[in-house]
Short mmCIF file of C-alpha atoms in Angstrom, two decimals:
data_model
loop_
_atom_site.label_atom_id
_atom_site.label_comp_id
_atom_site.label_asym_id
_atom_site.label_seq_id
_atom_site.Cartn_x
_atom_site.Cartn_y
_atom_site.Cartn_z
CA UNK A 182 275.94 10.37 -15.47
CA UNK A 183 277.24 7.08 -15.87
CA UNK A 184 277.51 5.29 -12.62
CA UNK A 185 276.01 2.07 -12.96
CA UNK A 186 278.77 0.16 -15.35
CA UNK A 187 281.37 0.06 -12.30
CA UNK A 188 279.32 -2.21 -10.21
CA UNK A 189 279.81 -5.04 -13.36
CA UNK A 190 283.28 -7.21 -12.88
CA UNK A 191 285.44 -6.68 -15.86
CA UNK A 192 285.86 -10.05 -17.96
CA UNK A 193 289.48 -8.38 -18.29
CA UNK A 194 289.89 -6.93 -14.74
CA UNK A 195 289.62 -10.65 -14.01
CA UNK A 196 292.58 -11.26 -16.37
CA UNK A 197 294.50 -9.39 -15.22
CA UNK A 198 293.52 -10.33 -11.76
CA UNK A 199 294.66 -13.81 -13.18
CA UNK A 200 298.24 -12.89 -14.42
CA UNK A 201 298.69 -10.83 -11.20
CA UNK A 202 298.31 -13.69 -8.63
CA UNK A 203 300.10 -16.15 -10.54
CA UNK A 204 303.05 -13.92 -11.70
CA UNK A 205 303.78 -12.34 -8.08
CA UNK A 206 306.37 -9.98 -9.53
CA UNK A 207 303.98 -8.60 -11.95
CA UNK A 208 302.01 -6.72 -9.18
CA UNK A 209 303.53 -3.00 -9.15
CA UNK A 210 301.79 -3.33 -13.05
CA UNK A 211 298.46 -3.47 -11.51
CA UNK A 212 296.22 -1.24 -13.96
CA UNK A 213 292.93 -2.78 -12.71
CA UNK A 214 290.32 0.23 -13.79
CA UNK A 215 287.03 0.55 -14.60
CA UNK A 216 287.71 1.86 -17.92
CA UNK A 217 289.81 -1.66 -18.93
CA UNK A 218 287.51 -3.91 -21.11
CA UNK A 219 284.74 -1.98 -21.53
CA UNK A 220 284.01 1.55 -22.40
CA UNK A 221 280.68 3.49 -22.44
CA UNK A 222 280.52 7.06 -23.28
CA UNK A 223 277.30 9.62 -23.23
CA UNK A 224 277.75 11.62 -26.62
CA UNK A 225 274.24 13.75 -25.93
CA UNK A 226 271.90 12.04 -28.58
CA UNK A 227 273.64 8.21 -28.24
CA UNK A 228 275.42 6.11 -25.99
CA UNK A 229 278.36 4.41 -27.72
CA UNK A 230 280.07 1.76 -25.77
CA UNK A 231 283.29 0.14 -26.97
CA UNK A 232 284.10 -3.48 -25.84
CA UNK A 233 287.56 -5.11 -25.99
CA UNK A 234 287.41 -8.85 -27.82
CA UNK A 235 290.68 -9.34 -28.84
CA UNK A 236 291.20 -12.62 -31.11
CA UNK A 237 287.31 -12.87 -31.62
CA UNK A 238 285.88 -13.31 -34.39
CA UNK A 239 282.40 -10.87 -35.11
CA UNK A 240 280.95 -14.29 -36.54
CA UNK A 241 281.65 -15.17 -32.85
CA UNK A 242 280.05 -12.38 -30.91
CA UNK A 243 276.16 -11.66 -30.08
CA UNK A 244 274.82 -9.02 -28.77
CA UNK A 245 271.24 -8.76 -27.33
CA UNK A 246 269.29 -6.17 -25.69
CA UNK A 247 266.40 -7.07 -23.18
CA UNK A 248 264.74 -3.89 -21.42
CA UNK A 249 267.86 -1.65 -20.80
CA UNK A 250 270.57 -4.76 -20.37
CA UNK A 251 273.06 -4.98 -23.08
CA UNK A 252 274.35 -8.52 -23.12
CA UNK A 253 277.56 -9.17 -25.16
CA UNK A 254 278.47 -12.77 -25.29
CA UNK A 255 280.56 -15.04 -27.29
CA UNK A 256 283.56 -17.40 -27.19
CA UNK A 257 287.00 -17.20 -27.71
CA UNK A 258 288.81 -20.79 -29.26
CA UNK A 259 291.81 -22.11 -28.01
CA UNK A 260 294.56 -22.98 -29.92
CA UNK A 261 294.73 -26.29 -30.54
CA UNK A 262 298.42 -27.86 -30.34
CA UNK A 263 299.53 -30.09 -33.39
CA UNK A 264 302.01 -32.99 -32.71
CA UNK A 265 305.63 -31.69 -31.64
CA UNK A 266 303.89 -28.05 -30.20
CA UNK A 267 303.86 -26.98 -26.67
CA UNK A 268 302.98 -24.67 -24.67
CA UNK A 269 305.56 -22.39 -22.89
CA UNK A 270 303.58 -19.40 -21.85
CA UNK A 271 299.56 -19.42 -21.60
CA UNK A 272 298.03 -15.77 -20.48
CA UNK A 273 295.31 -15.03 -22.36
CA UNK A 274 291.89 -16.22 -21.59
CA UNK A 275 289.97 -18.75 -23.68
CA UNK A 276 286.24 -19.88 -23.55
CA UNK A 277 282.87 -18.58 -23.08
CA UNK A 278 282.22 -14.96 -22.39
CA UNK A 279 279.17 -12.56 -21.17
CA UNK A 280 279.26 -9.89 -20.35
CA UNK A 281 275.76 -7.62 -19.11
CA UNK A 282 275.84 -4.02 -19.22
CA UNK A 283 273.13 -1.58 -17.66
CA UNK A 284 272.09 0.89 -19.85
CA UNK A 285 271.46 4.42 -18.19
CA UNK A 286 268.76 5.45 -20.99
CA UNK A 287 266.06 4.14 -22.84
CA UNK A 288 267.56 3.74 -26.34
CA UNK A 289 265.75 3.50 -29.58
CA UNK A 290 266.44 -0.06 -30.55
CA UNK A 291 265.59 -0.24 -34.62
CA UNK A 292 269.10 2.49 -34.77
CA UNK A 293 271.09 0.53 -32.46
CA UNK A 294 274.62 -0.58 -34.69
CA UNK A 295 277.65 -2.35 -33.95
CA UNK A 296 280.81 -2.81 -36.01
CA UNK A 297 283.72 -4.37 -35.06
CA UNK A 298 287.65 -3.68 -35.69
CA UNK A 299 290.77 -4.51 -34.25
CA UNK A 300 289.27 -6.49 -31.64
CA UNK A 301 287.25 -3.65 -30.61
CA UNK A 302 283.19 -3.92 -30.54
CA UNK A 303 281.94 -0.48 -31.06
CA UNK A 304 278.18 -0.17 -30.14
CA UNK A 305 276.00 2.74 -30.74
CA UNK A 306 272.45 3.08 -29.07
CA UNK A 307 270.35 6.36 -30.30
CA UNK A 308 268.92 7.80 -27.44
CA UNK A 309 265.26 7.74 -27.15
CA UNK A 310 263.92 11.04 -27.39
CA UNK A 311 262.67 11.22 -23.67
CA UNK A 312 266.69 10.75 -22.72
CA UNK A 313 267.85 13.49 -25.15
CA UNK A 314 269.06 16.41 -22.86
CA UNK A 315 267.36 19.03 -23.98
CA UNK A 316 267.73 22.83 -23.30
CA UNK A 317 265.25 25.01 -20.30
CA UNK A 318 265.20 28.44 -21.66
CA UNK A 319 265.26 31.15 -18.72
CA UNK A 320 262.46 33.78 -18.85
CA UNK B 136 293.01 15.49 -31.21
CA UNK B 137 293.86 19.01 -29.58
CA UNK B 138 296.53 19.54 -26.92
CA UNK B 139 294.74 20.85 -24.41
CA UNK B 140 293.01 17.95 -23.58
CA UNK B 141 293.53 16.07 -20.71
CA UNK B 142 294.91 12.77 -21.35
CA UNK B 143 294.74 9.68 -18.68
CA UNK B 144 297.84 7.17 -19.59
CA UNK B 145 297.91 3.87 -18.79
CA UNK B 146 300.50 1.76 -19.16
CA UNK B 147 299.18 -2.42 -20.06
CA UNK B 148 301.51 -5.18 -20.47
CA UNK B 149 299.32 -7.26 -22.44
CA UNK B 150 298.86 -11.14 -21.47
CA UNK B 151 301.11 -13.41 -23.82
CA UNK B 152 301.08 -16.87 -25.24
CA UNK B 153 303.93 -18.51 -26.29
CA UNK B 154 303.54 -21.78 -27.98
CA UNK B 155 306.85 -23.85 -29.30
CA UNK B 156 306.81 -25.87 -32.33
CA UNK B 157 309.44 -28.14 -33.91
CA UNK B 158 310.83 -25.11 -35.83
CA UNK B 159 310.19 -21.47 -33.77
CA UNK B 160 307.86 -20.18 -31.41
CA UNK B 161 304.70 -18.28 -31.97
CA UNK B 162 304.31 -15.14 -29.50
CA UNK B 163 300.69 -13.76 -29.36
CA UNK B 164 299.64 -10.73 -27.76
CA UNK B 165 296.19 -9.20 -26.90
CA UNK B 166 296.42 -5.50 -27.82
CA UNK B 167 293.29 -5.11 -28.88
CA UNK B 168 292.44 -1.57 -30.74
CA UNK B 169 295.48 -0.83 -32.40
CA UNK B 170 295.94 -0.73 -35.88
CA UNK B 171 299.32 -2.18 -37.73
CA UNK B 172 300.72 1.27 -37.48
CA UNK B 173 300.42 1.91 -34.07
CA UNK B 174 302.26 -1.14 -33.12
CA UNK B 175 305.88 -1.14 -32.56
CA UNK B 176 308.25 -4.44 -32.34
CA UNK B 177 311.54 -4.29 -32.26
CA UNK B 178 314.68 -6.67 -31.67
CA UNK B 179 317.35 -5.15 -30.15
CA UNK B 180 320.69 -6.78 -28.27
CA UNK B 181 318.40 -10.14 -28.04
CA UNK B 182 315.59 -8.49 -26.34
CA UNK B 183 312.23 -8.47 -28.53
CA UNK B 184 310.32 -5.17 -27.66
CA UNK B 185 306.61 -4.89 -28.36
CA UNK B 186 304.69 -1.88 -28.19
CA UNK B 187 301.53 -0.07 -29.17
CA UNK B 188 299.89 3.58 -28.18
CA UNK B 189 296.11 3.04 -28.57
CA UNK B 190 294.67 6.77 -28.82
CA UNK B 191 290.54 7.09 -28.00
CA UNK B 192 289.59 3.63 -27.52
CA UNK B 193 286.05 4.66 -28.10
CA UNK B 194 286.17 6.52 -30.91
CA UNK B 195 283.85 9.02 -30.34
CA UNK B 196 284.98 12.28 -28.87
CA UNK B 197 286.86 14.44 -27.60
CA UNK B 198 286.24 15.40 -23.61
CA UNK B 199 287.37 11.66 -22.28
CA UNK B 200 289.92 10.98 -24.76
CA UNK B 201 292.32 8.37 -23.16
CA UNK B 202 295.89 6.93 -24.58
CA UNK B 203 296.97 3.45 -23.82
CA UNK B 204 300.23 2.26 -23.76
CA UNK B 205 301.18 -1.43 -24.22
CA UNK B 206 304.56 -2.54 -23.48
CA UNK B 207 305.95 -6.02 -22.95
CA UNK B 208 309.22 -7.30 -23.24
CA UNK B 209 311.06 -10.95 -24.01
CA UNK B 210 314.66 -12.19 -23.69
CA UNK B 211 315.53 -14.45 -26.56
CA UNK B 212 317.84 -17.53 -26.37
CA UNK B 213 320.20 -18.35 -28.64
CA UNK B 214 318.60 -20.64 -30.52
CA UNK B 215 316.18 -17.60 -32.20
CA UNK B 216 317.36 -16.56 -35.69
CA UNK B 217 316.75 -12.77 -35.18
CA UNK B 218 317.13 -12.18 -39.17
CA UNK B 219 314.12 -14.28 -40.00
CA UNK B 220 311.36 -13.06 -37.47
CA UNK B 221 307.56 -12.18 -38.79
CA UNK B 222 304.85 -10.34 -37.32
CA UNK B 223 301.38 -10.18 -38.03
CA UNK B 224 298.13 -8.42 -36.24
CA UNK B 225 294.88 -9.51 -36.75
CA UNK B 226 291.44 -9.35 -34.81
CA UNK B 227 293.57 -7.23 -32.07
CA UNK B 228 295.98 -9.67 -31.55
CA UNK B 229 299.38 -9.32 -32.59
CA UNK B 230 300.90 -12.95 -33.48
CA UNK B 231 305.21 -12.88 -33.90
CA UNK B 232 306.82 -15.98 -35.12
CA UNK B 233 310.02 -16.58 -34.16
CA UNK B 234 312.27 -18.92 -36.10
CA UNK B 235 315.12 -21.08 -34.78
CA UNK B 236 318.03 -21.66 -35.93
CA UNK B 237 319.13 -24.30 -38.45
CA UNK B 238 321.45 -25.77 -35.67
CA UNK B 239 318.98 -26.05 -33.27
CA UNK B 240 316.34 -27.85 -35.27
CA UNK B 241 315.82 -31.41 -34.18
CA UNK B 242 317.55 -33.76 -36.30
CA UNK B 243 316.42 -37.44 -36.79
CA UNK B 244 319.79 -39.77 -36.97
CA UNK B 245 319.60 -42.35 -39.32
CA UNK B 246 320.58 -45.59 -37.40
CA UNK B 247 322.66 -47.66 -39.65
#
């Protein structure tokens, strides 16, 4: 079960929250969901989470683990405007970023690995072998 | 990917910035997970159409499997040369420059 991640805000729920309230007529696209921004998935022997950081760099991303938090932080840079450039439209999101994730198990933390593609931060944390599920035979 | 799972659809219109310089605009868009072949942009009767179907952002399985669909849409003026438009996506971020037109470029008049 996998309960706990819904009570964190969503760095992008609060995007979208953003472009919502500024672009009234954009409200019957509200997709705010749990599942936008960050995904974490139970695949029996690992947890693999999957993090949306478009435009990031992974020179630009950390990712810590302290007791069962998973922090991912980083920053995102903002264009900077050379002489005769403007601005016309500005949605996305530049800056700092954290973002704190509960974990559900105790992972073994030498195994944990991350890559990072497309602006997706994949993360996989081997269970410990405590979490594993593990099979009661019936007598 | 079998048929017979369950698939939850979203539809995203992913946030935009649109910087102009002196001689098109730059369109970025955050659709992050998608590689260069799931991304569609097209120009058609002056409308620029971008769009991407993201299958199994996580990568991992089969029971959850969940397709996202990015669509966003932009009027172009006149002053966009539709012949001359490039499109790039990197880090999850897909970056279309638009060109204008030669006639719309500024022009600095020599003062005699």
């Amino acid at each position: 079960m996998l309960v706990r991640y819904k009570t964190f805000p969503s760095l992008f729920n609060e995007i979208d929250e953003l472009i919502t309230s500024t672009h009234p007529v954009l409200n019957r696209f509200r997709f705010v969901e749990s599942t936008r921004g960050v995904a974490m998935k139970d695949s029996g022997d690992a947890i693999n989470i999957a993090i949306e950081l478009p435009g990031i760099a992974k020179e630009d991303v950390k990712v810590t683990l302290h007791d069962d938090v998973l922090t991912v932080s980083g920053g995102r840079k903002q264009p900077e405007l050379k002489e005769n450039e403007q601005w016309i439209r500005n949605e996305i999101s530049y800056g700092k970023f954290e973002r704190s994730i509960n974990l559900p198990y105790s992972v073994v933390t030498e195994k944990i690995s991350a890559t990072q593609e497309n602006g997706i931060l994949r993360i996989t944390l081997p269970k410990a072998e405590e979490a594993k599920p593990k099979e009661i035979t019936i007598k | 990917m079998t048929k017979e799972v369950e698939k939850n659809f979203q539809t995203i219109i992913p946030p935009v910035d649109i910087i102009e310089t002196k001689n098109s605009y730059i369109v970025k868009l955050d659709i992050p997970g998608a590689g260069k072949e799931h991304i569609k942009a097209k120009i058609e009767d002056n409308i620029l159409v971008v769009s991407a179907s993201i299958v199994d952002q996580i990568g991992t399985g089969k029971e959850s499997e969940t397709m996202k669909e990015y669509q966003r849409e932009f009027s172009l003026a006149n002053d966009i040369d539709t012949s001359t438009v490039d499109a790039k996506y990197e880090l999850g971020v897909l970056t279309v420059t638009l060109n204008k037109k030669i006639q719309f470029l500024p022009k600095e008049i020599v003062i005699n």
